[in-house]
Amino acid sequence: MRYFLRAIKYFITISVLLALIMVVLAWLKVIPANPELMFRGGWKSVLEIAVLFAAFSAIYPKFGYCTRDADIAGEYSEIRQGVIEYMNDRGYDLENEDGENMLFRSRSAYTRIIKMGEDKVTLTRKLGGFTLEGISKEVNRLARGLEYKFRSDDENT
């Protein structure tokens, strides 16, 4: 269900963005205001563009979101505060904690708007660390950083 909602969000966002661009261009009299004149194929072209946007929106969540394991040694009670501090330093606040699972959300309202409310990173406890889930770019960056922060002194030398 989450995948479907993400696809719908992307479709709506892309469609609204194109519509705003077209309205501004028509308002500035750069292009005619009539879709029959605006596009070579008229309304048929508008339908083709919508199908293209729908296809992109259906595929993008597959690549834009991921899960990744972060290997962090130690008991949850020992590493919990360090994880929270690391995430706070990266602009995330702890929103929810369920047992040994944590949900972080960006504290920046700008980031929430730009990412269409998909600014959350979920850390699910697993044997030997956490599984992070969220936007691929953020998850990969945070997982590498957490592993680096918690690596043992034996690995540092």
mmCIF file with all atom_site columns, C-alpha atoms in Angstrom:
data_model
loop_
_atom_site.group_PDB
_atom_site.id
_atom_site.type_symbol
_atom_site.label_atom_id
_atom_site.label_alt_id
_atom_site.label_comp_id
_atom_site.label_asym_id
_atom_site.label_entity_id
_atom_site.label_seq_id
_atom_site.pdbx_PDB_ins_code
_atom_site.Cartn_x
_atom_site.Cartn_y
_atom_site.Cartn_z
_atom_site.occupancy
_atom_site.B_iso_or_equiv
_atom_site.pdbx_formal_charge
_atom_site.auth_seq_id
_atom_site.auth_comp_id
_atom_site.auth_asym_id
_atom_site.auth_atom_id
_atom_site.pdbx_PDB_model_num
ATOM 1   C CA . MET A 1 1   ? 0.000  0.000  0.000   1.00 0.00 ? 1   MET A CA 1
ATOM 2   C CA . ARG A 1 2   ? 2.875  2.377  0.826   1.00 0.00 ? 2   ARG A CA 1
ATOM 3   C CA . TYR A 1 3   ? 4.365  1.784  -2.640  1.00 0.00 ? 3   TYR A CA 1
ATOM 4   C CA . PHE A 1 4   ? 1.044  2.674  -4.281  1.00 0.00 ? 4   PHE A CA 1
ATOM 5   C CA . LEU A 1 5   ? 0.688  5.856  -2.208  1.00 0.00 ? 5   LEU A CA 1
ATOM 6   C CA . ARG A 1 6   ? 4.220  6.928  -3.107  1.00 0.00 ? 6   ARG A CA 1
ATOM 7   C CA . ALA A 1 7   ? 3.478  6.387  -6.804  1.00 0.00 ? 7   ALA A CA 1
ATOM 8   C CA . ILE A 1 8   ? 0.300  8.474  -6.525  1.00 0.00 ? 8   ILE A CA 1
ATOM 9   C CA . LYS A 1 9   ? 2.226  11.268 -4.750  1.00 0.00 ? 9   LYS A CA 1
ATOM 10  C CA . TYR A 1 10  ? 4.824  11.362 -7.513  1.00 0.00 ? 10  TYR A CA 1
ATOM 11  C CA . PHE A 1 11  ? 2.186  11.374 -10.253 1.00 0.00 ? 11  PHE A CA 1
ATOM 12  C CA . ILE A 1 12  ? 0.313  14.257 -8.654  1.00 0.00 ? 12  ILE A CA 1
ATOM 13  C CA . THR A 1 13  ? 3.498  16.228 -7.961  1.00 0.00 ? 13  THR A CA 1
ATOM 14  C CA . ILE A 1 14  ? 4.852  15.855 -11.491 1.00 0.00 ? 14  ILE A CA 1
ATOM 15  C CA . SER A 1 15  ? 1.460  16.680 -13.031 1.00 0.00 ? 15  SER A CA 1
ATOM 16  C CA . VAL A 1 16  ? 0.973  19.784 -10.885 1.00 0.00 ? 16  VAL A CA 1
ATOM 17  C CA . LEU A 1 17  ? 4.516  20.943 -11.632 1.00 0.00 ? 17  LEU A CA 1
ATOM 18  C CA . LEU A 1 18  ? 3.963  20.628 -15.389 1.00 0.00 ? 18  LEU A CA 1
ATOM 19  C CA . ALA A 1 19  ? 0.582  22.359 -15.129 1.00 0.00 ? 19  ALA A CA 1
ATOM 20  C CA . LEU A 1 20  ? 2.135  25.269 -13.190 1.00 0.00 ? 20  LEU A CA 1
ATOM 21  C CA . ILE A 1 21  ? 4.892  25.645 -15.774 1.00 0.00 ? 21  ILE A CA 1
ATOM 22  C CA . MET A 1 22  ? 2.349  25.650 -18.595 1.00 0.00 ? 22  MET A CA 1
ATOM 23  C CA . VAL A 1 23  ? 0.133  28.191 -16.797 1.00 0.00 ? 23  VAL A CA 1
ATOM 24  C CA . VAL A 1 24  ? 3.064  30.535 -16.186 1.00 0.00 ? 24  VAL A CA 1
ATOM 25  C CA . LEU A 1 25  ? 4.203  30.247 -19.814 1.00 0.00 ? 25  LEU A CA 1
ATOM 26  C CA . ALA A 1 26  ? 0.661  30.926 -21.034 1.00 0.00 ? 26  ALA A CA 1
ATOM 27  C CA . TRP A 1 27  ? 0.298  33.838 -18.625 1.00 0.00 ? 27  TRP A CA 1
ATOM 28  C CA . LEU A 1 28  ? 3.546  35.325 -19.964 1.00 0.00 ? 28  LEU A CA 1
ATOM 29  C CA . LYS A 1 29  ? 2.158  34.784 -23.499 1.00 0.00 ? 29  LYS A CA 1
ATOM 30  C CA . VAL A 1 30  ? 5.122  32.592 -24.438 1.00 0.00 ? 30  VAL A CA 1
ATOM 31  C CA . ILE A 1 31  ? 2.747  29.837 -25.546 1.00 0.00 ? 31  ILE A CA 1
ATOM 32  C CA . PRO A 1 32  ? -0.946 29.849 -26.461 1.00 0.00 ? 32  PRO A CA 1
ATOM 33  C CA . ALA A 1 33  ? -3.345 29.161 -23.580 1.00 0.00 ? 33  ALA A CA 1
ATOM 34  C CA . ASN A 1 34  ? -5.334 26.547 -25.530 1.00 0.00 ? 34  ASN A CA 1
ATOM 35  C CA . PRO A 1 35  ? -4.062 22.939 -25.142 1.00 0.00 ? 35  PRO A CA 1
ATOM 36  C CA . GLU A 1 36  ? -5.094 22.257 -28.759 1.00 0.00 ? 36  GLU A CA 1
ATOM 37  C CA . LEU A 1 37  ? -2.530 24.857 -29.833 1.00 0.00 ? 37  LEU A CA 1
ATOM 38  C CA . MET A 1 38  ? -0.082 24.333 -26.980 1.00 0.00 ? 38  MET A CA 1
ATOM 39  C CA . PHE A 1 39  ? 0.735  20.729 -27.948 1.00 0.00 ? 39  PHE A CA 1
ATOM 40  C CA . ARG A 1 40  ? 1.211  19.377 -31.440 1.00 0.00 ? 40  ARG A CA 1
ATOM 41  C CA . GLY A 1 41  ? -1.397 16.629 -30.926 1.00 0.00 ? 41  GLY A CA 1
ATOM 42  C CA . GLY A 1 42  ? -3.685 18.697 -28.705 1.00 0.00 ? 42  GLY A CA 1
ATOM 43  C CA . TRP A 1 43  ? -5.529 16.775 -25.977 1.00 0.00 ? 43  TRP A CA 1
ATOM 44  C CA . LYS A 1 44  ? -4.169 13.482 -27.308 1.00 0.00 ? 44  LYS A CA 1
ATOM 45  C CA . SER A 1 45  ? -0.676 14.706 -26.427 1.00 0.00 ? 45  SER A CA 1
ATOM 46  C CA . VAL A 1 46  ? -1.858 15.678 -22.937 1.00 0.00 ? 46  VAL A CA 1
ATOM 47  C CA . LEU A 1 47  ? -3.119 12.107 -22.480 1.00 0.00 ? 47  LEU A CA 1
ATOM 48  C CA . GLU A 1 48  ? 0.204  10.683 -23.721 1.00 0.00 ? 48  GLU A CA 1
ATOM 49  C CA . ILE A 1 49  ? 2.110  12.893 -21.287 1.00 0.00 ? 49  ILE A CA 1
ATOM 50  C CA . ALA A 1 50  ? -0.156 11.730 -18.434 1.00 0.00 ? 50  ALA A CA 1
ATOM 51  C CA . VAL A 1 51  ? 0.501  8.080  -19.350 1.00 0.00 ? 51  VAL A CA 1
ATOM 52  C CA . LEU A 1 52  ? 4.248  8.781  -19.416 1.00 0.00 ? 52  LEU A CA 1
ATOM 53  C CA . PHE A 1 53  ? 4.044  10.425 -15.979 1.00 0.00 ? 53  PHE A CA 1
ATOM 54  C CA . ALA A 1 54  ? 2.014  7.485  -14.657 1.00 0.00 ? 54  ALA A CA 1
ATOM 55  C CA . ALA A 1 55  ? 4.630  5.007  -15.913 1.00 0.00 ? 55  ALA A CA 1
ATOM 56  C CA . PHE A 1 56  ? 7.471  6.977  -14.337 1.00 0.00 ? 56  PHE A CA 1
ATOM 57  C CA . SER A 1 57  ? 5.548  7.350  -11.077 1.00 0.00 ? 57  SER A CA 1
ATOM 58  C CA . ALA A 1 58  ? 4.862  3.616  -10.966 1.00 0.00 ? 58  ALA A CA 1
ATOM 59  C CA . ILE A 1 59  ? 8.541  2.731  -11.421 1.00 0.00 ? 59  ILE A CA 1
ATOM 60  C CA . TYR A 1 60  ? 10.306 5.404  -9.344  1.00 0.00 ? 60  TYR A CA 1
ATOM 61  C CA . PRO A 1 61  ? 9.418  4.169  -5.821  1.00 0.00 ? 61  PRO A CA 1
ATOM 62  C CA . LYS A 1 62  ? 11.161 0.871  -6.634  1.00 0.00 ? 62  LYS A CA 1
ATOM 63  C CA . PHE A 1 63  ? 14.475 2.711  -7.020  1.00 0.00 ? 63  PHE A CA 1
ATOM 64  C CA . GLY A 1 64  ? 13.942 5.748  -4.825  1.00 0.00 ? 64  GLY A CA 1
ATOM 65  C CA . TYR A 1 65  ? 13.329 3.812  -1.581  1.00 0.00 ? 65  TYR A CA 1
ATOM 66  C CA . CYS A 1 66  ? 15.260 0.942  -0.053  1.00 0.00 ? 66  CYS A CA 1
ATOM 67  C CA . THR A 1 67  ? 16.200 -0.980 3.051   1.00 0.00 ? 67  THR A CA 1
ATOM 68  C CA . ARG A 1 68  ? 19.799 -1.470 4.135   1.00 0.00 ? 68  ARG A CA 1
ATOM 69  C CA . ASP A 1 69  ? 21.426 -3.228 7.047   1.00 0.00 ? 69  ASP A CA 1
ATOM 70  C CA . ALA A 1 70  ? 23.825 -1.367 9.325   1.00 0.00 ? 70  ALA A CA 1
ATOM 71  C CA . ASP A 1 71  ? 26.076 -3.666 11.329  1.00 0.00 ? 71  ASP A CA 1
ATOM 72  C CA . ILE A 1 72  ? 26.455 -2.192 14.807  1.00 0.00 ? 72  ILE A CA 1
ATOM 73  C CA . ALA A 1 73  ? 27.871 -4.306 17.603  1.00 0.00 ? 73  ALA A CA 1
ATOM 74  C CA . GLY A 1 74  ? 26.534 -3.964 21.112  1.00 0.00 ? 74  GLY A CA 1
ATOM 75  C CA . GLU A 1 75  ? 23.425 -4.210 23.203  1.00 0.00 ? 75  GLU A CA 1
ATOM 76  C CA . TYR A 1 76  ? 20.554 -1.900 22.396  1.00 0.00 ? 76  TYR A CA 1
ATOM 77  C CA . SER A 1 77  ? 20.810 -0.159 25.752  1.00 0.00 ? 77  SER A CA 1
ATOM 78  C CA . GLU A 1 78  ? 24.502 0.584  25.067  1.00 0.00 ? 78  GLU A CA 1
ATOM 79  C CA . ILE A 1 79  ? 24.117 1.976  21.553  1.00 0.00 ? 79  ILE A CA 1
ATOM 80  C CA . ARG A 1 80  ? 20.672 3.626  21.771  1.00 0.00 ? 80  ARG A CA 1
ATOM 81  C CA . GLN A 1 81  ? 21.884 7.050  22.904  1.00 0.00 ? 81  GLN A CA 1
ATOM 82  C CA . GLY A 1 82  ? 24.694 7.071  20.342  1.00 0.00 ? 82  GLY A CA 1
ATOM 83  C CA . VAL A 1 83  ? 22.241 6.310  17.529  1.00 0.00 ? 83  VAL A CA 1
ATOM 84  C CA . ILE A 1 84  ? 19.908 9.097  18.666  1.00 0.00 ? 84  ILE A CA 1
ATOM 85  C CA . GLU A 1 85  ? 22.804 11.574 18.886  1.00 0.00 ? 85  GLU A CA 1
ATOM 86  C CA . TYR A 1 86  ? 24.059 10.587 15.434  1.00 0.00 ? 86  TYR A CA 1
ATOM 87  C CA . MET A 1 87  ? 20.609 11.014 13.898  1.00 0.00 ? 87  MET A CA 1
ATOM 88  C CA . ASN A 1 88  ? 20.120 14.360 15.689  1.00 0.00 ? 88  ASN A CA 1
ATOM 89  C CA . ASP A 1 89  ? 23.435 15.566 14.251  1.00 0.00 ? 89  ASP A CA 1
ATOM 90  C CA . ARG A 1 90  ? 22.129 14.646 10.776  1.00 0.00 ? 90  ARG A CA 1
ATOM 91  C CA . GLY A 1 91  ? 18.905 16.628 11.215  1.00 0.00 ? 91  GLY A CA 1
ATOM 92  C CA . TYR A 1 92  ? 16.555 13.861 12.378  1.00 0.00 ? 92  TYR A CA 1
ATOM 93  C CA . ASP A 1 93  ? 14.492 13.754 15.560  1.00 0.00 ? 93  ASP A CA 1
ATOM 94  C CA . LEU A 1 94  ? 13.244 10.593 17.236  1.00 0.00 ? 94  LEU A CA 1
ATOM 95  C CA . GLU A 1 95  ? 9.515  10.519 16.540  1.00 0.00 ? 95  GLU A CA 1
ATOM 96  C CA . ASN A 1 96  ? 8.585  7.076  17.845  1.00 0.00 ? 96  ASN A CA 1
ATOM 97  C CA . GLU A 1 97  ? 10.270 4.229  19.680  1.00 0.00 ? 97  GLU A CA 1
ATOM 98  C CA . ASP A 1 98  ? 8.636  0.810  19.791  1.00 0.00 ? 98  ASP A CA 1
ATOM 99  C CA . GLY A 1 99  ? 10.744 -1.609 21.801  1.00 0.00 ? 99  GLY A CA 1
ATOM 100 C CA . GLU A 1 100 ? 14.117 -1.615 20.053  1.00 0.00 ? 100 GLU A CA 1
ATOM 101 C CA . ASN A 1 101 ? 12.776 -0.080 16.829  1.00 0.00 ? 101 ASN A CA 1
ATOM 102 C CA . MET A 1 102 ? 13.048 3.645  16.187  1.00 0.00 ? 102 MET A CA 1
ATOM 103 C CA . LEU A 1 103 ? 11.385 6.038  13.752  1.00 0.00 ? 103 LEU A CA 1
ATOM 104 C CA . PHE A 1 104 ? 13.202 9.268  12.925  1.00 0.00 ? 104 PHE A CA 1
ATOM 105 C CA . ARG A 1 105 ? 11.797 12.238 11.027  1.00 0.00 ? 105 ARG A CA 1
ATOM 106 C CA . SER A 1 106 ? 13.559 15.237 9.547   1.00 0.00 ? 106 SER A CA 1
ATOM 107 C CA . ARG A 1 107 ? 13.219 18.304 11.737  1.00 0.00 ? 107 ARG A CA 1
ATOM 108 C CA . SER A 1 108 ? 13.280 20.621 8.692   1.00 0.00 ? 108 SER A CA 1
ATOM 109 C CA . ALA A 1 109 ? 9.848  21.656 7.411   1.00 0.00 ? 109 ALA A CA 1
ATOM 110 C CA . TYR A 1 110 ? 11.453 22.473 4.059   1.00 0.00 ? 110 TYR A CA 1
ATOM 111 C CA . THR A 1 111 ? 12.769 18.908 3.743   1.00 0.00 ? 111 THR A CA 1
ATOM 112 C CA . ARG A 1 112 ? 9.363  17.481 4.627   1.00 0.00 ? 112 ARG A CA 1
ATOM 113 C CA . ILE A 1 113 ? 7.718  19.514 1.884   1.00 0.00 ? 113 ILE A CA 1
ATOM 114 C CA . ILE A 1 114 ? 10.355 18.763 -0.763  1.00 0.00 ? 114 ILE A CA 1
ATOM 115 C CA . LYS A 1 115 ? 10.258 15.031 0.016   1.00 0.00 ? 115 LYS A CA 1
ATOM 116 C CA . MET A 1 116 ? 6.432  15.022 0.061   1.00 0.00 ? 116 MET A CA 1
ATOM 117 C CA . GLY A 1 117 ? 6.234  13.719 3.621   1.00 0.00 ? 117 GLY A CA 1
ATOM 118 C CA . GLU A 1 118 ? 8.586  10.818 2.882   1.00 0.00 ? 118 GLU A CA 1
ATOM 119 C CA . ASP A 1 119 ? 11.298 12.166 5.164   1.00 0.00 ? 119 ASP A CA 1
ATOM 120 C CA . LYS A 1 120 ? 11.130 9.342  7.711   1.00 0.00 ? 120 LYS A CA 1
ATOM 121 C CA . VAL A 1 121 ? 13.863 6.801  8.372   1.00 0.00 ? 121 VAL A CA 1
ATOM 122 C CA . THR A 1 122 ? 12.911 3.633  10.230  1.00 0.00 ? 122 THR A CA 1
ATOM 123 C CA . LEU A 1 123 ? 15.519 1.689  12.193  1.00 0.00 ? 123 LEU A CA 1
ATOM 124 C CA . THR A 1 124 ? 14.375 -1.865 12.895  1.00 0.00 ? 124 THR A CA 1
ATOM 125 C CA . ARG A 1 125 ? 16.513 -3.813 15.325  1.00 0.00 ? 125 ARG A CA 1
ATOM 126 C CA . LYS A 1 126 ? 18.071 -7.017 14.021  1.00 0.00 ? 126 LYS A CA 1
ATOM 127 C CA . LEU A 1 127 ? 20.753 -9.330 15.296  1.00 0.00 ? 127 LEU A CA 1
ATOM 128 C CA . GLY A 1 128 ? 23.991 -7.370 15.058  1.00 0.00 ? 128 GLY A CA 1
ATOM 129 C CA . GLY A 1 129 ? 22.576 -3.959 14.236  1.00 0.00 ? 129 GLY A CA 1
ATOM 130 C CA . PHE A 1 130 ? 19.643 -2.298 12.494  1.00 0.00 ? 130 PHE A CA 1
ATOM 131 C CA . THR A 1 131 ? 17.792 -2.409 9.210   1.00 0.00 ? 131 THR A CA 1
ATOM 132 C CA . LEU A 1 132 ? 17.211 1.120  7.899   1.00 0.00 ? 132 LEU A CA 1
ATOM 133 C CA . GLU A 1 133 ? 14.291 1.918  5.620   1.00 0.00 ? 133 GLU A CA 1
ATOM 134 C CA . GLY A 1 134 ? 13.570 5.143  3.742   1.00 0.00 ? 134 GLY A CA 1
ATOM 135 C CA . ILE A 1 135 ? 14.756 7.201  0.776   1.00 0.00 ? 135 ILE A CA 1
ATOM 136 C CA . SER A 1 136 ? 17.698 5.377  -0.827  1.00 0.00 ? 136 SER A CA 1
ATOM 137 C CA . LYS A 1 137 ? 20.125 8.290  -0.740  1.00 0.00 ? 137 LYS A CA 1
ATOM 138 C CA . GLU A 1 138 ? 19.481 9.002  2.932   1.00 0.00 ? 138 GLU A CA 1
ATOM 139 C CA . VAL A 1 139 ? 19.421 5.357  4.020   1.00 0.00 ? 139 VAL A CA 1
ATOM 140 C CA . ASN A 1 140 ? 22.776 4.619  2.373   1.00 0.00 ? 140 ASN A CA 1
ATOM 141 C CA . ARG A 1 141 ? 24.381 7.740  3.849   1.00 0.00 ? 141 ARG A CA 1
ATOM 142 C CA . LEU A 1 142 ? 23.022 7.096  7.344   1.00 0.00 ? 142 LEU A CA 1
ATOM 143 C CA . ALA A 1 143 ? 23.862 3.364  7.355   1.00 0.00 ? 143 ALA A CA 1
ATOM 144 C CA . ARG A 1 144 ? 27.485 4.026  6.379   1.00 0.00 ? 144 ARG A CA 1
ATOM 145 C CA . GLY A 1 145 ? 27.749 6.775  8.992   1.00 0.00 ? 145 GLY A CA 1
ATOM 146 C CA . LEU A 1 146 ? 26.293 4.642  11.771  1.00 0.00 ? 146 LEU A CA 1
ATOM 147 C CA . GLU A 1 147 ? 28.630 1.761  10.942  1.00 0.00 ? 147 GLU A CA 1
ATOM 148 C CA . TYR A 1 148 ? 31.602 4.137  10.976  1.00 0.00 ? 148 TYR A CA 1
ATOM 149 C CA . LYS A 1 149 ? 30.552 5.724  14.280  1.00 0.00 ? 149 LYS A CA 1
ATOM 150 C CA . PHE A 1 150 ? 30.143 2.400  16.068  1.00 0.00 ? 150 PHE A CA 1
ATOM 151 C CA . ARG A 1 151 ? 33.025 0.410  14.644  1.00 0.00 ? 151 ARG A CA 1
ATOM 152 C CA . SER A 1 152 ? 35.250 -1.076 17.320  1.00 0.00 ? 152 SER A CA 1
ATOM 153 C CA . ASP A 1 153 ? 38.689 0.298  18.193  1.00 0.00 ? 153 ASP A CA 1
ATOM 154 C CA . ASP A 1 154 ? 40.248 -2.955 16.898  1.00 0.00 ? 154 ASP A CA 1
ATOM 155 C CA . GLU A 1 155 ? 39.040 -2.079 13.384  1.00 0.00 ? 155 GLU A CA 1
ATOM 156 C CA . ASN A 1 156 ? 40.416 1.463  13.637  1.00 0.00 ? 156 ASN A CA 1
ATOM 157 C CA . THR A 1 157 ? 44.022 0.344  13.883  1.00 0.00 ? 157 THR A CA 1
#
